[in-house]
């Protein structure tokens, strides 16, 4: 008999709040589903069910704004201004558009929106702002003059107070493209170069500065940042969560963001998720697709998302972006290790191109500059010896972080 007992792995704070950066249980649940025409691609790609062309393929993608919707509901309940919720419809739609952009789909999108609400709390004026903002994003993409077609088809608003505590904003996107144009991230290989695109600043198609938050990590973001005053809004958190993990920070929504007073805490946390679709559209018009081995949307899993693509690889991110003020504040407020921060948040860049050589990397950086986006080479891909999952290595300012 062995001496001692196996200890259960201690759950991260993120997991204790009912969220997972790796979604291991979800990946296990879908393990038997077919992987599509390109199993190693960023999105599942189906045969052309719509028109039955052997040269084409279909993509149907769905996503939500996550718990950012609950934060928007909290901001509305505090201010009474329904306009504060507009960003979450953008978040939900961008999480779809930027995912499908990673396989090279850059136009001819049909968009459907879904909104589940607790009608006891969320009135029609809030619903109107959610619907209108999604429609406005589609119009903006159609009107910037680079050939994007994004048609807002409508959607469904369901009053489901028995299920949804405040509101849940999601959307789905359908598109059709040539199979030969698919960018298959399974082609990522050793010696490839990783180009990161900043999540902060103001792109040419944006109307205001972006804090860089995106749509991931908001469960930690709001509870570690906002003060216990907000515990009175019981609809905005799961009752199963331990009370000491609920709104345990020191800030009010109206407080200035430390390190960047252009933002309040509310504005920084609710900053709409940037779409990189216009940049991808421009890049793929200027650079032949054969030079791009993969495009990564650093969403769920943060800077470790890339580990899902290719085989026997080690992603070495030796030159990360300077950490934006928002993420410095979140780390200080939460006490999370930098190891967990880089796995939960994008930490300053939410999009990556993986390319074959430095000239292509430099060309992408130049195109990003035209779009008023900061870009840089953040790392490279190296071979990993032996079997097992891919690894990620991030050279932070204080340590070399290893995943898994």
Coordinates of C-alpha atoms in Angstrom, one line a residue:
X1 CA 0.0 0.0 0.0
X2 CA 1.3 3.4 -0.9
X3 CA 1.9 5.9 1.9
X4 CA 0.0 9.2 1.6
X5 CA -2.9 10.2 -0.6
X6 CA -3.1 11.9 -3.9
X7 CA -4.0 15.5 -3.5
X8 CA -6.6 17.0 -5.7
X9 CA -5.3 19.9 -7.9
X10 CA -6.2 23.2 -6.3
X11 CA -8.7 25.0 -8.4
X12 CA -7.8 28.4 -9.7
X13 CA -9.9 31.4 -8.6
X14 CA -11.4 31.4 -12.2
X15 CA -12.5 27.8 -11.7
X16 CA -13.9 28.5 -8.2
X17 CA -16.1 31.1 -9.8
X18 CA -17.5 28.5 -12.2
X19 CA -15.4 29.4 -15.3
X20 CA -12.5 27.6 -17.1
X21 CA -9.8 29.0 -19.3
X22 CA -9.0 25.6 -20.8
X23 CA -12.6 24.2 -21.0
X24 CA -11.3 20.6 -20.6
X25 CA -14.8 19.3 -19.7
X26 CA -16.3 20.9 -22.8
X27 CA -13.5 19.5 -25.1
X28 CA -14.1 16.1 -23.5
X29 CA -17.9 16.4 -24.2
X30 CA -17.4 17.1 -27.9
X31 CA -14.6 14.6 -28.5
X32 CA -16.7 12.3 -30.6
X33 CA -18.0 14.9 -32.9
X34 CA -16.7 15.1 -36.5
X35 CA -13.9 17.7 -36.8
X36 CA -14.9 18.9 -40.3
X37 CA -13.0 19.2 -43.5
X38 CA -10.0 20.8 -41.9
X39 CA -9.6 19.2 -38.4
X40 CA -6.7 21.5 -37.5
X41 CA -8.3 24.8 -38.5
X42 CA -9.3 27.5 -36.1
X43 CA -13.0 26.9 -36.8
X44 CA -15.0 23.9 -37.8
X45 CA -15.4 23.9 -41.6
X46 CA -18.2 21.9 -43.2
X47 CA -18.9 20.7 -46.8
X48 CA -20.9 23.1 -48.9
X49 CA -24.3 22.0 -47.6
X50 CA -25.9 25.2 -48.9
X51 CA -25.0 24.8 -52.6
X52 CA -23.3 21.4 -52.8
X53 CA -20.3 22.7 -54.6
X54 CA -17.2 20.5 -54.2
X55 CA -15.0 23.6 -54.4
X56 CA -16.7 25.5 -51.6
X57 CA -17.3 25.0 -47.8
X58 CA -19.6 26.4 -45.2
X59 CA -18.9 27.8 -41.8
X60 CA -21.5 28.3 -39.0
X61 CA -20.1 29.8 -35.9
X62 CA -21.8 30.9 -32.6
X63 CA -20.5 32.7 -29.5
X64 CA -21.6 35.1 -26.8
X65 CA -20.3 38.1 -24.9
X66 CA -20.0 35.8 -21.8
X67 CA -20.3 37.4 -18.4
X68 CA -19.6 40.8 -19.8
X69 CA -23.3 40.9 -20.4
X70 CA -23.9 40.7 -16.7
X71 CA -21.4 43.5 -16.1
X72 CA -23.3 45.7 -18.7
X73 CA -26.5 44.9 -16.9
X74 CA -25.0 46.0 -13.6
X75 CA -23.8 49.3 -15.2
X76 CA -27.3 49.9 -16.5
X77 CA -28.9 49.2 -13.1
X78 CA -26.5 51.7 -11.5
X79 CA -26.8 54.5 -14.1
X80 CA -30.2 54.0 -15.8
X81 CA -28.6 54.8 -19.1
X82 CA -29.5 51.9 -21.5
X83 CA -26.6 53.0 -23.9
X84 CA -24.0 51.4 -21.6
X85 CA -25.1 47.9 -22.9
X86 CA -24.4 48.6 -26.5
X87 CA -20.9 47.2 -26.4
X88 CA -21.9 43.6 -25.5
X89 CA -23.7 43.1 -28.8
X90 CA -20.5 44.1 -30.5
X91 CA -18.6 41.7 -28.2
X92 CA -20.7 38.8 -29.2
X93 CA -20.6 39.5 -32.9
X94 CA -16.8 40.2 -32.9
X95 CA -16.1 36.9 -31.1
X96 CA -17.7 35.2 -34.1
X97 CA -16.3 37.4 -37.0
X98 CA -12.8 37.3 -35.7
X99 CA -12.9 33.5 -35.2
X100 CA -14.0 32.9 -38.8
X101 CA -11.5 35.4 -40.0
X102 CA -8.8 33.1 -38.6
X103 CA -9.5 30.6 -41.4
X104 CA -9.5 33.3 -44.1
X105 CA -13.2 34.1 -44.3
X106 CA -13.4 37.9 -44.7
X107 CA -16.7 38.7 -46.4
X108 CA -20.3 37.6 -47.2
X109 CA -21.5 37.1 -43.6
X110 CA -25.1 36.4 -42.5
X111 CA -25.5 37.5 -38.8
X112 CA -28.1 36.3 -36.4
X113 CA -28.4 37.6 -32.8
X114 CA -29.9 35.8 -29.8
X115 CA -30.7 37.6 -26.5
X116 CA -32.0 35.8 -23.4
X117 CA -33.2 38.2 -20.7
X118 CA -34.9 38.3 -17.4
X119 CA -37.8 40.5 -18.3
X120 CA -38.4 41.4 -14.7
X121 CA -35.1 43.3 -14.8
X122 CA -34.2 44.0 -18.5
X123 CA -36.8 46.2 -20.2
X124 CA -37.4 46.8 -23.9
X125 CA -35.2 50.0 -24.0
X126 CA -32.1 47.8 -23.1
X127 CA -33.1 45.2 -25.7
X128 CA -33.4 48.0 -28.3
X129 CA -29.8 49.1 -27.6
X130 CA -28.5 45.6 -27.9
X131 CA -30.2 45.0 -31.3
X132 CA -29.4 48.4 -32.7
X133 CA -25.7 48.2 -31.8
X134 CA -25.2 44.8 -33.6
X135 CA -27.0 46.2 -36.7
X136 CA -24.7 49.3 -36.5
X137 CA -21.6 47.2 -36.4
X138 CA -22.7 45.4 -39.6
X139 CA -23.4 48.7 -41.3
X140 CA -19.9 50.0 -40.3
X141 CA -18.2 47.0 -41.8
X142 CA -20.2 47.3 -45.0
X143 CA -19.4 51.0 -45.3
X144 CA -15.6 51.2 -44.7
X145 CA -15.0 50.4 -48.4
X146 CA -12.8 47.3 -48.3
X147 CA -15.3 44.8 -49.7
X148 CA -16.8 43.3 -46.5
X149 CA -20.5 42.3 -46.7
X150 CA -22.1 41.7 -43.4
X151 CA -25.9 41.3 -43.4
X152 CA -27.8 41.5 -40.2
X153 CA -30.6 38.9 -40.5
X154 CA -32.3 39.6 -37.2
X155 CA -32.6 37.0 -34.4
X156 CA -34.5 36.0 -31.3
X157 CA -35.2 37.7 -28.0
X158 CA -36.4 35.3 -25.3
X159 CA -37.7 36.2 -21.9
X160 CA -36.3 33.4 -19.8
X161 CA -36.1 34.8 -16.2
X162 CA -36.2 31.3 -14.8
X163 CA -32.9 30.6 -16.5
X164 CA -31.1 33.9 -17.1
X165 CA -30.4 36.1 -14.1
X166 CA -29.9 39.3 -16.1
X167 CA -29.2 38.9 -19.8
X168 CA -27.2 36.7 -22.1
X169 CA -26.2 38.2 -25.5
X170 CA -25.0 35.9 -28.3
X171 CA -24.8 35.7 -32.0
X172 CA -24.1 33.4 -34.9
X173 CA -22.4 33.9 -38.2
X174 CA -22.8 31.9 -41.5
X175 CA -20.4 32.2 -44.4
X176 CA -19.3 30.3 -47.5
X177 CA -15.8 30.3 -49.0
X178 CA -13.6 28.4 -51.4
X179 CA -11.8 25.4 -49.9
X180 CA -8.6 26.5 -51.5
X181 CA -8.6 29.7 -49.6
X182 CA -8.9 28.2 -46.2
X183 CA -6.0 29.0 -43.8
X184 CA -5.4 25.8 -41.9
X185 CA -3.6 26.3 -38.7
X186 CA -2.4 22.7 -38.7
X187 CA 0.2 23.9 -41.1
X188 CA 1.9 25.9 -38.4
X189 CA 5.4 24.5 -38.0
X190 CA 8.9 25.1 -36.5
X191 CA 10.7 28.3 -37.4
X192 CA 7.5 30.2 -38.1
X193 CA 7.3 33.7 -36.8
X194 CA 4.4 35.1 -34.6
X195 CA 3.2 38.6 -35.3
X196 CA 1.0 40.1 -32.5
X197 CA -1.6 42.8 -33.0
X198 CA -2.3 45.2 -30.1
X199 CA -5.7 45.1 -28.4
X200 CA -5.4 48.7 -27.2
X201 CA -5.4 52.1 -29.0
X202 CA -7.9 53.2 -31.7
X203 CA -8.0 51.5 -35.1
X204 CA -9.1 53.5 -38.1
X205 CA -12.6 52.0 -38.0
X206 CA -13.1 52.7 -34.3
X207 CA -14.7 55.8 -32.8
X208 CA -12.8 55.7 -29.4
X209 CA -9.8 54.3 -27.6
X210 CA -9.9 50.7 -26.6
X211 CA -8.7 49.4 -23.2
X212 CA -7.9 46.0 -24.6
X213 CA -10.1 43.9 -22.4
X214 CA -11.9 41.9 -25.1
X215 CA -14.6 39.5 -24.0
X216 CA -12.6 37.0 -21.8
X217 CA -11.8 37.0 -18.2
X218 CA -14.7 39.3 -17.1
X219 CA -15.8 37.0 -14.3
X220 CA -12.5 37.6 -12.6
X221 CA -12.3 41.1 -13.9
X222 CA -15.4 42.4 -12.3
X223 CA -15.3 40.5 -9.0
X224 CA -11.6 41.2 -8.3
X225 CA -12.0 44.9 -9.3
X226 CA -15.4 46.1 -8.0
X227 CA -16.1 46.6 -4.3
X228 CA -18.5 44.8 -2.0
X229 CA -21.0 47.6 -2.5
X230 CA -22.2 45.8 -5.6
X231 CA -23.1 42.6 -3.7
X232 CA -26.6 44.1 -3.3
X233 CA -27.1 43.4 -7.0
X234 CA -27.6 39.7 -6.4
X235 CA -28.9 39.0 -9.9
X236 CA -25.4 39.7 -11.3
X237 CA -23.6 36.7 -9.8
X238 CA -24.2 33.0 -9.3
X239 CA -25.5 32.2 -5.8
X240 CA -23.3 29.1 -5.7
X241 CA -20.1 31.2 -5.7
X242 CA -18.4 31.6 -2.3
X243 CA -19.2 35.0 -0.9
X244 CA -15.6 35.9 -0.4
X245 CA -15.1 35.6 -4.1
X246 CA -17.9 38.1 -5.0
X247 CA -17.1 41.7 -5.6
X248 CA -14.1 41.7 -3.4
X249 CA -12.2 44.6 -5.0
X250 CA -11.8 48.3 -4.0
X251 CA -13.2 50.2 -7.0
X252 CA -16.5 51.7 -8.0
X253 CA -17.6 51.7 -11.6
X254 CA -17.1 55.5 -11.7
X255 CA -13.5 55.5 -10.4
X256 CA -10.6 56.4 -12.7
X257 CA -8.5 53.5 -14.0
X258 CA -5.1 53.6 -12.3
X259 CA -2.4 54.3 -14.8
X260 CA -4.7 55.5 -17.5
X261 CA -7.2 58.2 -16.3
X262 CA -8.7 58.4 -19.8
X263 CA -10.9 55.5 -18.7
X264 CA -13.2 54.9 -15.8
X265 CA -13.2 51.4 -14.4
X266 CA -16.6 50.9 -16.0
X267 CA -15.5 52.2 -19.4
X268 CA -12.3 50.1 -19.3
X269 CA -14.1 46.8 -18.4
X270 CA -16.9 47.4 -20.9
X271 CA -14.6 48.6 -23.7
X272 CA -16.1 46.9 -26.9
X273 CA -14.1 44.0 -28.2
X274 CA -12.1 45.1 -31.2
X275 CA -12.7 43.4 -34.5
X276 CA -9.6 42.6 -36.5
X277 CA -11.7 41.6 -39.5
X278 CA -10.8 44.7 -41.5
X279 CA -7.1 44.1 -40.9
X280 CA -7.4 40.5 -42.0
X281 CA -9.3 41.5 -45.1
X282 CA -6.5 44.0 -46.0
X283 CA -3.7 41.5 -45.2
X284 CA -5.1 38.8 -47.4
X285 CA -5.6 41.1 -50.3
X286 CA -1.9 42.1 -50.1
X287 CA -0.2 38.9 -49.0
X288 CA -0.7 35.5 -50.7
X289 CA -2.3 33.1 -48.3
X290 CA 0.4 30.5 -48.8
X291 CA 2.8 32.7 -46.7
X292 CA 0.4 32.6 -43.7
X293 CA 0.4 29.3 -41.8
X294 CA -2.1 30.3 -39.2
X295 CA -4.1 33.1 -37.7
X296 CA -4.9 32.9 -34.0
X297 CA -7.6 34.8 -32.1
X298 CA -6.3 34.9 -28.5
X299 CA -9.7 34.6 -26.9
X300 CA -10.5 31.7 -24.5
X301 CA -7.2 30.7 -23.0
X302 CA -5.5 34.0 -23.6
X303 CA -1.9 33.8 -24.7
X304 CA -2.0 30.0 -24.5
X305 CA -4.7 29.6 -27.2
X306 CA -2.1 28.9 -29.8
X307 CA -1.2 25.6 -28.2
X308 CA -4.3 24.1 -29.8
X309 CA -2.9 24.3 -33.3
X310 CA -0.2 22.2 -35.0
X311 CA 1.7 19.2 -33.5
X312 CA 4.8 18.8 -31.5
X313 CA 5.4 22.5 -31.3
X314 CA 6.7 24.9 -28.7
X315 CA 5.3 28.5 -29.0
X316 CA 7.9 30.8 -27.6
X317 CA 6.7 34.4 -27.0
X318 CA 9.9 36.1 -26.2
X319 CA 8.9 39.7 -26.9
X320 CA 5.4 40.3 -25.4
X321 CA 3.7 43.6 -25.6
X322 CA 4.0 46.1 -22.8
X323 CA 1.3 45.3 -20.3
X324 CA -1.6 47.8 -20.6
X325 CA -2.8 49.7 -17.5
X326 CA -6.0 47.7 -17.3
X327 CA -4.2 44.3 -16.9
X328 CA -1.8 45.8 -14.4
X329 CA -4.7 46.9 -12.3
X330 CA -6.4 43.6 -12.7
X331 CA -3.3 41.7 -11.5
X332 CA -2.8 43.9 -8.5
X333 CA -6.5 43.8 -7.6
X334 CA -6.8 40.1 -7.9
X335 CA -3.4 38.9 -6.7
X336 CA -3.4 36.4 -9.5
X337 CA 0.0 35.1 -10.6
X338 CA 1.2 36.4 -14.0
X339 CA 1.1 32.7 -15.1
X340 CA -2.7 32.7 -14.6
X341 CA -3.1 36.3 -16.0
X342 CA -1.6 35.3 -19.3
X343 CA -3.9 32.3 -19.5
X344 CA -7.1 34.2 -18.7
X345 CA -6.5 37.6 -20.5
X346 CA -5.0 38.7 -23.8
X347 CA -2.5 40.9 -21.9
X348 CA -2.2 43.5 -24.6
X349 CA -2.6 41.6 -27.9
X350 CA -5.6 39.6 -29.0
X351 CA -4.7 38.5 -32.5
X352 CA -1.7 36.8 -34.1
X353 CA -0.5 36.0 -37.6
X354 CA 1.9 33.0 -37.9
X355 CA 4.0 33.4 -41.0
X356 CA 6.9 31.8 -42.8
X357 CA 9.5 34.5 -42.8
X358 CA 10.5 37.9 -41.4
X359 CA 9.7 39.8 -44.7
X360 CA 6.0 38.7 -44.5
X361 CA 6.0 39.6 -40.8
X362 CA 7.3 43.1 -41.6
X363 CA 4.7 43.5 -44.3
X364 CA 1.9 42.7 -41.9
X365 CA 3.3 45.1 -39.3
X366 CA 3.3 47.8 -42.0
X367 CA -0.3 47.1 -43.0
X368 CA -1.3 47.2 -39.3
X369 CA 0.3 50.6 -39.0
X370 CA -1.8 51.9 -41.9
X371 CA -4.9 50.7 -39.9
X372 CA -3.5 52.6 -36.8
X373 CA -2.8 49.4 -35.0
X374 CA 0.5 48.6 -33.2
X375 CA 2.0 45.3 -34.2
X376 CA 5.3 43.5 -33.5
X377 CA 7.0 40.2 -33.7
X378 CA 6.2 38.6 -30.4
X379 CA 7.8 35.2 -30.8
X380 CA 8.5 32.2 -32.9
X381 CA 7.5 28.5 -33.2
X382 CA 10.1 25.9 -32.3
X383 CA 9.9 22.1 -32.3
X384 CA 8.9 20.2 -29.2
X385 CA 10.7 17.0 -28.5
X386 CA 8.7 13.9 -27.6
X387 CA 4.9 13.2 -27.6
X388 CA 2.2 15.1 -25.7
X389 CA 0.5 18.4 -26.1
X390 CA 2.1 21.6 -27.6
X391 CA 3.8 23.9 -25.1
X392 CA 3.7 27.7 -24.7
X393 CA 6.6 29.7 -23.2
X394 CA 6.0 33.4 -22.4
X395 CA 9.0 35.6 -21.4
X396 CA 7.3 38.0 -19.0
X397 CA 9.1 40.9 -17.4
X398 CA 9.5 38.9 -14.2
X399 CA 9.7 35.2 -15.3
X400 CA 9.6 32.6 -18.0
X401 CA 6.1 31.2 -17.9
X402 CA 5.5 27.6 -19.0
X403 CA 2.3 26.0 -20.2
X404 CA 1.1 23.3 -19.6

